Amino acid sequence: MKSNILPAIRLTLVCLLFFSGIYTFLIWGFAQLAPNQGKGEIITQNGKTYYANIGQSFTEDRYFYSRPSAVDYNAAGSGGSNKGPTNPDYLATVQARIDTFLVHNPEVAKSEIPSELVTASGSGLDPNISVHAAKVQSKRIAKIRNINETTVNQLIEQQTEKPLLGLFGTEKINVLKLNLSLDNLK
Amino acid sequence: MNTEILGVILMYGLVVLLAIPLGRYIGKVFNYENTLLDRIFNPLDKLFFKLGGIDPTLEMNWKQHLMALLSINLVWFIISMLVLTNMAWLPLNPDSNPSMSPDLAFNTSVSFVTNTNLQHYSGESGLSYLGQLILMLWQFISAGTGIAICAVVFIAMKERTTQTLGNYYSLFVRSCTRILFPIAVVVALVLAFNGVPMTMEGKDTMITVQNDTVQVSRGPVAAFVAIKQLGTNGGGFYGPNSTHPFENSNYLTNMAETMSIFLIPIAMVFAMGFVLRRRKLAWTIFGVMTIGFLLLCIPSIVSEMNGNHAIAEMGISQPMGSMEGKEVRFGSAASAYWAVNTTCTSNGSVNAMHDSMTPLTGMFTLLGMMINSFYGGVGVGFLNFYIFIILAVFISGLMVGRTPEFLGKKIEAKEMKIAMIIALLHPLLILAGTALSSYLYAGNPTLYASWLNNPGYHGFSEMLYEFSSSSANNGSGFEGLGDNTPFWNISCGLVMLLARYLPIIGPVAIAGILASKKYIPESAGTLKTDTATFGLMVFGVISLVAALAFFPALTLGPIAEYFSLFK
């Protein structure tokens, strides 16, 4: 073992220099050419800057709700609920979310509520909802903002992000972008 | 067809298509044949050896290989402990994160050096950027360790009688620089140009549309995530791993990351075929692994897409399937697919919370780790499979009354003993660990109340999962488990150590002993190991070991939970 230790230490230091140092620097260098110099994609509107991919808490009725979050959209301490599928406390929480949703959206039938609107995401920062989850909220938005429901639905269609190449993955909506376009209407 | 399913099929098809040429390339690297990248890597490797003070031409026997591996791993562990317990005052700490407690640093160091990446901390608040970069180093070189030692076994399996099996340091450096590094650069660039941050700046403050103030953690994420996925490491930059939009920002990055999990493990099988010039054997092994993988994967995807029965009973709709702990941009099919990928290999990264998955998916992820050889971790997955091959050769030899032989070498009592011990070690560590923690919890549920995030059967599954994950060197978790306590840090740390090094020592010893035996050319009396019949035999041995050892524990956890859904 003794004869191995010295080369082991020296080789480790070389690896440290190369993989922690040079590799990181190389990727960092290329990332300077990426959107926003690799500091995360941003959107600016009305003088405010937002991270496009980091979901935000939307709980006011005049905005499309984002998904529930186990960490209250804390982007410095993200996480999921880690509740098991049969946990009674968890099921009670979901039931409460359904009830709250129905109070705020009296036009919607219970069977129309998609589960992602009442379940927490894995990161607690999910920026997306499904198209269905947006449409189920359009009556409320139209009423509270005093605009035509078809206008709201048109916005939803404009903001729909198709699956990759139209073929792979889910169809979704970025809640932040949808709500910003809603604020832009007027 | 459903676009979510199409996405999964595309990911699997592409990864197999890429793994075949990559396997040939890896084989060339092991054989020291010329490749296109030699121009860059020949001088680079020379520099590594010169600065490291290593003679890469020195031939080693199997014992010398193991000594070299163990001593360099010891050095990594010590450096890791030093850095993690002193991060607070060391440089590159823009968010002023604290140092780790000794038991957490022990767990984390063992975890990353053994290629497990079990994380009892959360990256945003538990590590400085220096800590992250040191862990990223282990992600490269612990994966390189596995690939290199697998190469040693390939060399030992060649048709000849020999004591010497190449130079460990040379194979190790070649694995890191020629295999892991170039692919990591490609993946990191794909991520960096699709919204994954790559910056040394600390947290940013953002005022949301509803005027909340939110701190946003950033960091050198793209570089880290690429090697995390490729080296079957799995330790996330952020707490919730690749569910985090900064670690995995869209479906394209999700595809790149998912494919990175399987790429090298599958390529290693084809590399074996190339090194030994036994393509048919490689395809037989690939076939067995694929059937096993699909048997775990398909029901998981179906189960997640069907949703949670308890939620369906509340009268709402689940068009996207079971969405607790999942992200809309991936959907439930790609999440279940990732879950089985990451547990079959010893990766352990997640793009959805396994704790919240439906009971049957929970069971299949557990089974993936319990079997731990359907593709398996980089290098070590093949070593696990090698043990099952030795067992199957012996059992089939007994059944047909032929001398058990594998690739022209007689398998005798000593090799069988080693193989049996290694095959039984994994169930022993998992079941004994789970039994101990269950005993403690049942004895004093108030004292240990913070352990479990869920009651009943699911709580038991959380403990079973933690030990399975440690013993499989996987690193994923039913993360509801309150695991940053001395008990979990130390017990999981010890399990990871034993489950990493013994299953490396065992197969290398067997291969080394076999290599030194007389080579017997194939004859009419030889049991053919590259046939479908033998493949079926290996599959039977794997199922027997897994089913007999783990079925009772699975019954108490996920199976009981599944039936409790329909009371």
CSV table of C-alpha atoms in Angstrom, one decimal, chain B residues 198-479:
chain,number,residue,atom,x,y,z
B,198,MET,CA,-23.1,27.8,-15.6
B,199,THR,CA,-21.9,30.7,-13.5
B,200,MET,CA,-19.8,31.2,-10.4
B,201,GLU,CA,-22.1,34.0,-9.2
B,202,GLY,CA,-24.1,33.4,-6.0
B,203,LYS,CA,-27.8,33.8,-5.3
B,204,ASP,CA,-29.8,36.4,-7.2
B,205,THR,CA,-32.8,38.2,-5.8
B,206,MET,CA,-36.0,38.3,-7.9
B,207,ILE,CA,-39.2,40.2,-7.3
B,208,THR,CA,-42.1,38.1,-8.6
B,209,VAL,CA,-45.2,39.3,-10.5
B,210,GLN,CA,-47.1,39.1,-7.2
B,211,ASN,CA,-44.3,41.2,-5.5
B,212,ASP,CA,-42.9,38.4,-3.4
B,213,THR,CA,-39.1,38.5,-2.9
B,214,VAL,CA,-37.4,35.3,-3.9
B,215,GLN,CA,-33.8,34.2,-3.7
B,216,VAL,CA,-32.7,32.2,-6.7
B,217,SER,CA,-29.7,29.8,-6.2
B,218,ARG,CA,-27.5,29.4,-9.2
B,219,GLY,CA,-24.0,28.0,-9.7
B,220,PRO,CA,-21.8,26.0,-12.1
B,221,VAL,CA,-24.7,23.6,-12.7
B,222,ALA,CA,-24.3,22.5,-16.3
B,223,ALA,CA,-20.7,21.1,-15.9
B,224,PHE,CA,-21.8,19.2,-12.7
B,225,VAL,CA,-25.0,17.7,-14.0
B,226,ALA,CA,-23.4,16.3,-17.2
B,227,ILE,CA,-20.9,14.1,-15.3
B,228,LYS,CA,-23.5,13.4,-12.6
B,229,GLN,CA,-25.6,11.7,-15.3
B,230,LEU,CA,-22.9,10.0,-17.3
B,231,GLY,CA,-20.9,8.5,-14.5
B,232,THR,CA,-23.9,6.8,-12.8
B,233,ASN,CA,-23.3,9.2,-9.9
B,234,GLY,CA,-26.6,10.9,-9.5
B,235,GLY,CA,-25.8,13.5,-6.8
B,236,GLY,CA,-27.7,16.6,-7.7
B,237,PHE,CA,-26.4,20.2,-7.6
B,238,TYR,CA,-29.7,21.2,-6.0
B,239,GLY,CA,-31.7,19.3,-3.3
B,240,PRO,CA,-34.5,18.0,-5.6
B,241,ASN,CA,-31.9,16.9,-8.3
B,242,SER,CA,-33.1,17.0,-11.9
B,243,THR,CA,-36.6,18.0,-11.0
B,244,HIS,CA,-35.2,21.5,-10.5
B,245,PRO,CA,-35.8,23.7,-13.5
B,246,PHE,CA,-32.2,24.9,-13.3
B,247,GLU,CA,-30.8,21.4,-13.4
B,248,ASN,CA,-33.2,20.1,-16.1
B,249,SER,CA,-35.0,22.9,-17.9
B,250,ASN,CA,-36.9,21.3,-20.7
B,251,TYR,CA,-37.8,18.1,-22.6
B,252,LEU,CA,-34.6,18.3,-24.6
B,253,THR,CA,-32.3,18.5,-21.6
B,254,ASN,CA,-34.4,15.8,-20.0
B,255,MET,CA,-33.7,13.6,-23.0
B,256,ALA,CA,-30.0,14.3,-22.9
B,257,GLU,CA,-29.8,13.6,-19.2
B,258,THR,CA,-31.9,10.4,-19.4
B,259,MET,CA,-29.9,9.0,-22.2
B,260,SER,CA,-26.7,9.8,-20.3
B,261,ILE,CA,-27.8,7.5,-17.6
B,262,PHE,CA,-27.8,4.4,-19.8
B,263,LEU,CA,-25.2,5.3,-22.4
B,264,ILE,CA,-22.0,4.1,-20.8
B,265,PRO,CA,-23.5,1.1,-18.9
B,266,ILE,CA,-24.9,-0.3,-22.2
B,267,ALA,CA,-21.8,0.6,-24.1
B,268,MET,CA,-19.7,-1.4,-21.6
B,269,VAL,CA,-21.5,-4.6,-22.6
B,270,PHE,CA,-20.6,-4.0,-26.3
B,271,ALA,CA,-17.1,-3.0,-25.2
B,272,MET,CA,-16.7,-6.5,-23.7
B,273,GLY,CA,-17.8,-8.0,-26.9
B,274,PHE,CA,-15.2,-6.0,-28.8
B,275,VAL,CA,-12.3,-6.7,-26.4
B,276,LEU,CA,-13.0,-10.4,-26.2
B,277,ARG,CA,-14.0,-10.6,-29.9
B,278,ARG,CA,-17.2,-12.3,-28.7
B,279,ARG,CA,-20.0,-10.2,-30.2
B,280,LYS,CA,-22.6,-12.9,-29.7
B,281,LEU,CA,-21.9,-13.1,-26.0
B,282,ALA,CA,-22.3,-9.4,-25.8
B,283,TRP,CA,-25.7,-9.5,-27.5
B,284,THR,CA,-26.8,-12.4,-25.2
B,285,ILE,CA,-25.9,-10.4,-22.1
B,286,PHE,CA,-27.5,-7.3,-23.6
B,287,GLY,CA,-30.6,-9.3,-24.4
B,288,VAL,CA,-31.0,-10.6,-20.8
B,289,MET,CA,-30.4,-7.1,-19.4
B,290,THR,CA,-32.9,-5.6,-21.8
B,291,ILE,CA,-35.7,-8.1,-21.0
B,292,GLY,CA,-35.1,-7.5,-17.3
B,293,PHE,CA,-35.2,-3.7,-17.8
B,294,LEU,CA,-38.3,-3.8,-19.8
B,295,LEU,CA,-40.1,-6.0,-17.3
B,296,LEU,CA,-39.5,-3.3,-14.7
B,297,CYS,CA,-40.0,-0.3,-17.0
B,298,ILE,CA,-43.2,-1.0,-18.8
B,299,PRO,CA,-45.4,-1.6,-15.7
B,300,SER,CA,-43.9,1.4,-14.0
B,301,ILE,CA,-44.9,3.7,-16.9
B,302,VAL,CA,-48.4,2.2,-17.1
B,303,SER,CA,-48.8,2.6,-13.3
B,304,GLU,CA,-47.7,6.3,-13.3
B,305,MET,CA,-49.8,7.2,-16.3
B,306,ASN,CA,-52.9,5.6,-14.8
B,307,GLY,CA,-52.5,7.9,-11.8
B,308,ASN,CA,-53.1,7.5,-8.1
B,309,HIS,CA,-56.2,5.5,-7.3
B,310,ALA,CA,-56.7,7.4,-4.0
B,311,ILE,CA,-56.8,10.7,-5.9
B,312,ALA,CA,-59.1,9.3,-8.6
B,313,GLU,CA,-61.6,8.5,-5.8
B,314,MET,CA,-61.8,12.2,-4.9
B,315,GLY,CA,-63.6,12.7,-8.2
B,316,ILE,CA,-61.0,14.9,-10.1
B,317,SER,CA,-59.4,13.9,-13.4
B,318,GLN,CA,-55.8,12.8,-13.9
B,319,PRO,CA,-55.1,13.3,-17.6
B,320,MET,CA,-51.4,13.6,-16.9
B,321,GLY,CA,-51.3,10.6,-14.5
B,322,SER,CA,-50.0,10.7,-11.0
B,323,MET,CA,-48.5,14.2,-10.7
B,324,GLU,CA,-47.5,14.5,-7.0
B,325,GLY,CA,-43.7,15.1,-7.1
B,326,LYS,CA,-43.6,15.3,-10.9
B,327,GLU,CA,-42.9,18.2,-13.3
B,328,VAL,CA,-45.4,19.1,-16.1
B,329,ARG,CA,-42.6,19.5,-18.6
B,330,PHE,CA,-41.6,15.9,-18.3
B,331,GLY,CA,-44.9,14.2,-17.7
B,332,SER,CA,-45.5,10.9,-15.9
B,333,ALA,CA,-44.2,8.6,-18.7
B,334,ALA,CA,-40.7,10.2,-18.9
B,335,SER,CA,-40.6,10.4,-15.1
B,336,ALA,CA,-41.3,6.7,-14.6
B,337,TYR,CA,-38.9,5.9,-17.4
B,338,TRP,CA,-36.2,7.9,-15.7
B,339,ALA,CA,-37.0,6.3,-12.3
B,340,VAL,CA,-36.4,2.8,-13.7
B,341,ASN,CA,-33.3,3.9,-15.6
B,342,THR,CA,-31.8,5.5,-12.6
B,343,THR,CA,-32.4,2.5,-10.3
B,344,CYS,CA,-31.4,-0.2,-12.7
B,345,THR,CA,-28.1,1.5,-13.2
B,346,SER,CA,-26.6,2.7,-10.0
B,347,ASN,CA,-27.2,6.3,-11.0
B,348,GLY,CA,-29.7,7.6,-8.5
B,349,SER,CA,-30.5,11.0,-9.9
B,350,VAL,CA,-34.2,11.7,-10.2
B,351,ASN,CA,-36.5,13.9,-12.3
B,352,ALA,CA,-39.5,13.2,-10.0
B,353,MET,CA,-39.9,12.3,-6.4
B,354,HIS,CA,-39.8,8.5,-5.9
B,355,ASP,CA,-41.4,8.8,-2.5
B,356,SER,CA,-44.6,10.1,-4.1
B,357,MET,CA,-44.8,7.5,-6.9
B,358,THR,CA,-47.6,4.9,-6.9
B,359,PRO,CA,-46.8,1.8,-4.9
B,360,LEU,CA,-46.0,-0.5,-7.8
B,361,THR,CA,-43.6,1.9,-9.4
B,362,GLY,CA,-42.0,2.2,-5.9
B,363,MET,CA,-41.6,-1.6,-6.0
B,364,PHE,CA,-40.1,-1.7,-9.4
B,365,THR,CA,-37.5,1.0,-8.5
B,366,LEU,CA,-36.7,-1.0,-5.4
B,367,LEU,CA,-36.3,-4.1,-7.5
B,368,GLY,CA,-34.0,-2.3,-10.0
B,369,MET,CA,-31.6,-1.6,-7.1
B,370,MET,CA,-32.0,-5.0,-5.5
B,371,ILE,CA,-31.0,-6.7,-8.8
B,372,ASN,CA,-28.5,-3.9,-9.6
B,373,SER,CA,-27.2,-5.5,-12.8
B,374,PHE,CA,-29.7,-4.7,-15.6
B,375,TYR,CA,-27.1,-2.5,-17.3
B,376,GLY,CA,-26.0,-1.5,-13.9
B,377,GLY,CA,-23.5,1.2,-12.8
B,378,VAL,CA,-20.6,2.2,-15.1
B,379,GLY,CA,-18.2,-0.8,-15.0
B,380,VAL,CA,-19.5,-2.2,-11.7
B,381,GLY,CA,-22.9,-3.1,-13.3
B,382,PHE,CA,-21.1,-5.5,-15.5
B,383,LEU,CA,-19.1,-6.9,-12.5
B,384,ASN,CA,-22.4,-7.7,-10.7
B,385,PHE,CA,-23.7,-9.4,-13.8
B,386,TYR,CA,-20.4,-11.3,-14.1
B,387,ILE,CA,-21.2,-12.8,-10.6
B,388,PHE,CA,-24.6,-14.0,-11.8
B,389,ILE,CA,-22.9,-15.5,-15.0
B,390,ILE,CA,-20.5,-17.5,-12.8
B,391,LEU,CA,-23.5,-18.8,-10.7
B,392,ALA,CA,-25.5,-19.7,-13.8
B,393,VAL,CA,-22.5,-21.5,-15.3
B,394,PHE,CA,-22.1,-23.5,-12.2
B,395,ILE,CA,-25.8,-24.4,-11.8
B,396,SER,CA,-26.2,-25.3,-15.5
B,397,GLY,CA,-23.0,-27.3,-15.3
B,398,LEU,CA,-24.5,-29.3,-12.5
B,399,MET,CA,-27.8,-29.7,-14.3
B,400,VAL,CA,-26.4,-31.2,-17.5
B,401,GLY,CA,-23.5,-33.0,-15.8
B,402,ARG,CA,-20.7,-31.0,-17.5
B,403,THR,CA,-17.6,-29.4,-15.9
B,404,PRO,CA,-18.6,-25.8,-15.3
B,405,GLU,CA,-16.5,-23.7,-17.7
B,406,PHE,CA,-16.7,-20.1,-18.7
B,407,LEU,CA,-14.7,-18.8,-21.7
B,408,GLY,CA,-12.4,-21.8,-21.5
B,409,LYS,CA,-11.6,-21.6,-17.8
B,410,LYS,CA,-12.8,-24.2,-15.3
B,411,ILE,CA,-14.8,-22.8,-12.4
B,412,GLU,CA,-14.0,-24.5,-9.2
B,413,ALA,CA,-14.9,-24.3,-5.5
B,414,LYS,CA,-12.9,-21.2,-4.6
B,415,GLU,CA,-14.4,-19.1,-7.3
B,416,MET,CA,-17.9,-20.3,-6.4
B,417,LYS,CA,-17.4,-19.5,-2.8
B,418,ILE,CA,-16.4,-15.9,-3.7
B,419,ALA,CA,-19.3,-15.6,-6.1
B,420,MET,CA,-21.8,-16.8,-3.5
B,421,ILE,CA,-20.5,-14.5,-0.8
B,422,ILE,CA,-20.8,-11.5,-3.1
B,423,ALA,CA,-24.3,-12.5,-4.3
B,424,LEU,CA,-25.5,-12.9,-0.7
B,425,LEU,CA,-23.8,-9.7,0.6
B,426,HIS,CA,-26.3,-7.4,-1.1
B,427,PRO,CA,-29.5,-8.9,0.4
B,428,LEU,CA,-27.7,-9.2,3.7
B,429,LEU,CA,-26.8,-5.5,3.9
B,430,ILE,CA,-30.2,-4.4,2.7
B,431,LEU,CA,-32.3,-6.6,4.9
B,432,ALA,CA,-30.2,-6.5,8.0
B,433,GLY,CA,-30.1,-2.7,7.8
B,434,THR,CA,-33.8,-2.4,7.3
B,435,ALA,CA,-34.5,-4.8,10.1
B,436,LEU,CA,-32.3,-2.9,12.5
B,437,SER,CA,-33.9,0.5,11.7
B,438,SER,CA,-37.4,-1.0,11.8
B,439,TYR,CA,-36.6,-2.5,15.2
B,440,LEU,CA,-35.4,0.8,16.5
B,441,TYR,CA,-38.4,2.7,15.2
B,442,ALA,CA,-40.9,0.1,16.4
B,443,GLY,CA,-39.2,0.1,19.8
B,444,ASN,CA,-39.5,3.9,20.3
B,445,PRO,CA,-41.7,5.5,17.7
B,446,THR,CA,-41.8,8.9,19.5
B,447,LEU,CA,-38.0,9.2,19.7
B,448,TYR,CA,-37.6,8.4,16.0
B,449,ALA,CA,-40.7,10.2,14.9
B,450,SER,CA,-38.7,12.5,12.7
B,451,TRP,CA,-37.4,9.6,10.6
B,452,LEU,CA,-40.5,8.9,8.6
B,453,ASN,CA,-42.5,11.3,6.5
B,454,ASN,CA,-45.3,8.8,5.9
B,455,PRO,CA,-47.1,6.3,8.1
B,456,GLY,CA,-47.7,2.6,7.7
B,457,TYR,CA,-46.4,0.5,4.9
B,458,HIS,CA,-45.0,3.5,3.0
B,459,GLY,CA,-42.9,4.4,6.1
B,460,PHE,CA,-41.4,0.9,6.0
B,461,SER,CA,-40.7,1.3,2.3
B,462,GLU,CA,-38.8,4.6,3.1
B,463,MET,CA,-36.3,2.7,5.3
B,464,LEU,CA,-36.1,-0.3,2.9
B,465,TYR,CA,-35.4,2.1,0.0
B,466,GLU,CA,-32.7,3.9,1.9
B,467,PHE,CA,-30.7,0.7,2.6
B,468,SER,CA,-31.4,-0.6,-0.9
B,469,SER,CA,-30.1,2.6,-2.4
B,470,SER,CA,-27.0,2.6,-0.2
B,471,SER,CA,-26.2,-1.1,-0.9
B,472,ALA,CA,-26.7,-0.7,-4.6
B,473,ASN,CA,-24.5,2.4,-4.5
B,474,ASN,CA,-27.5,4.1,-6.1
B,475,GLY,CA,-28.0,7.3,-4.2
B,476,SER,CA,-31.7,8.0,-4.9
B,477,GLY,CA,-34.0,8.1,-2.0
B,478,PHE,CA,-37.6,8.1,-0.7
B,479,GLU,CA,-36.5,11.6,0.3
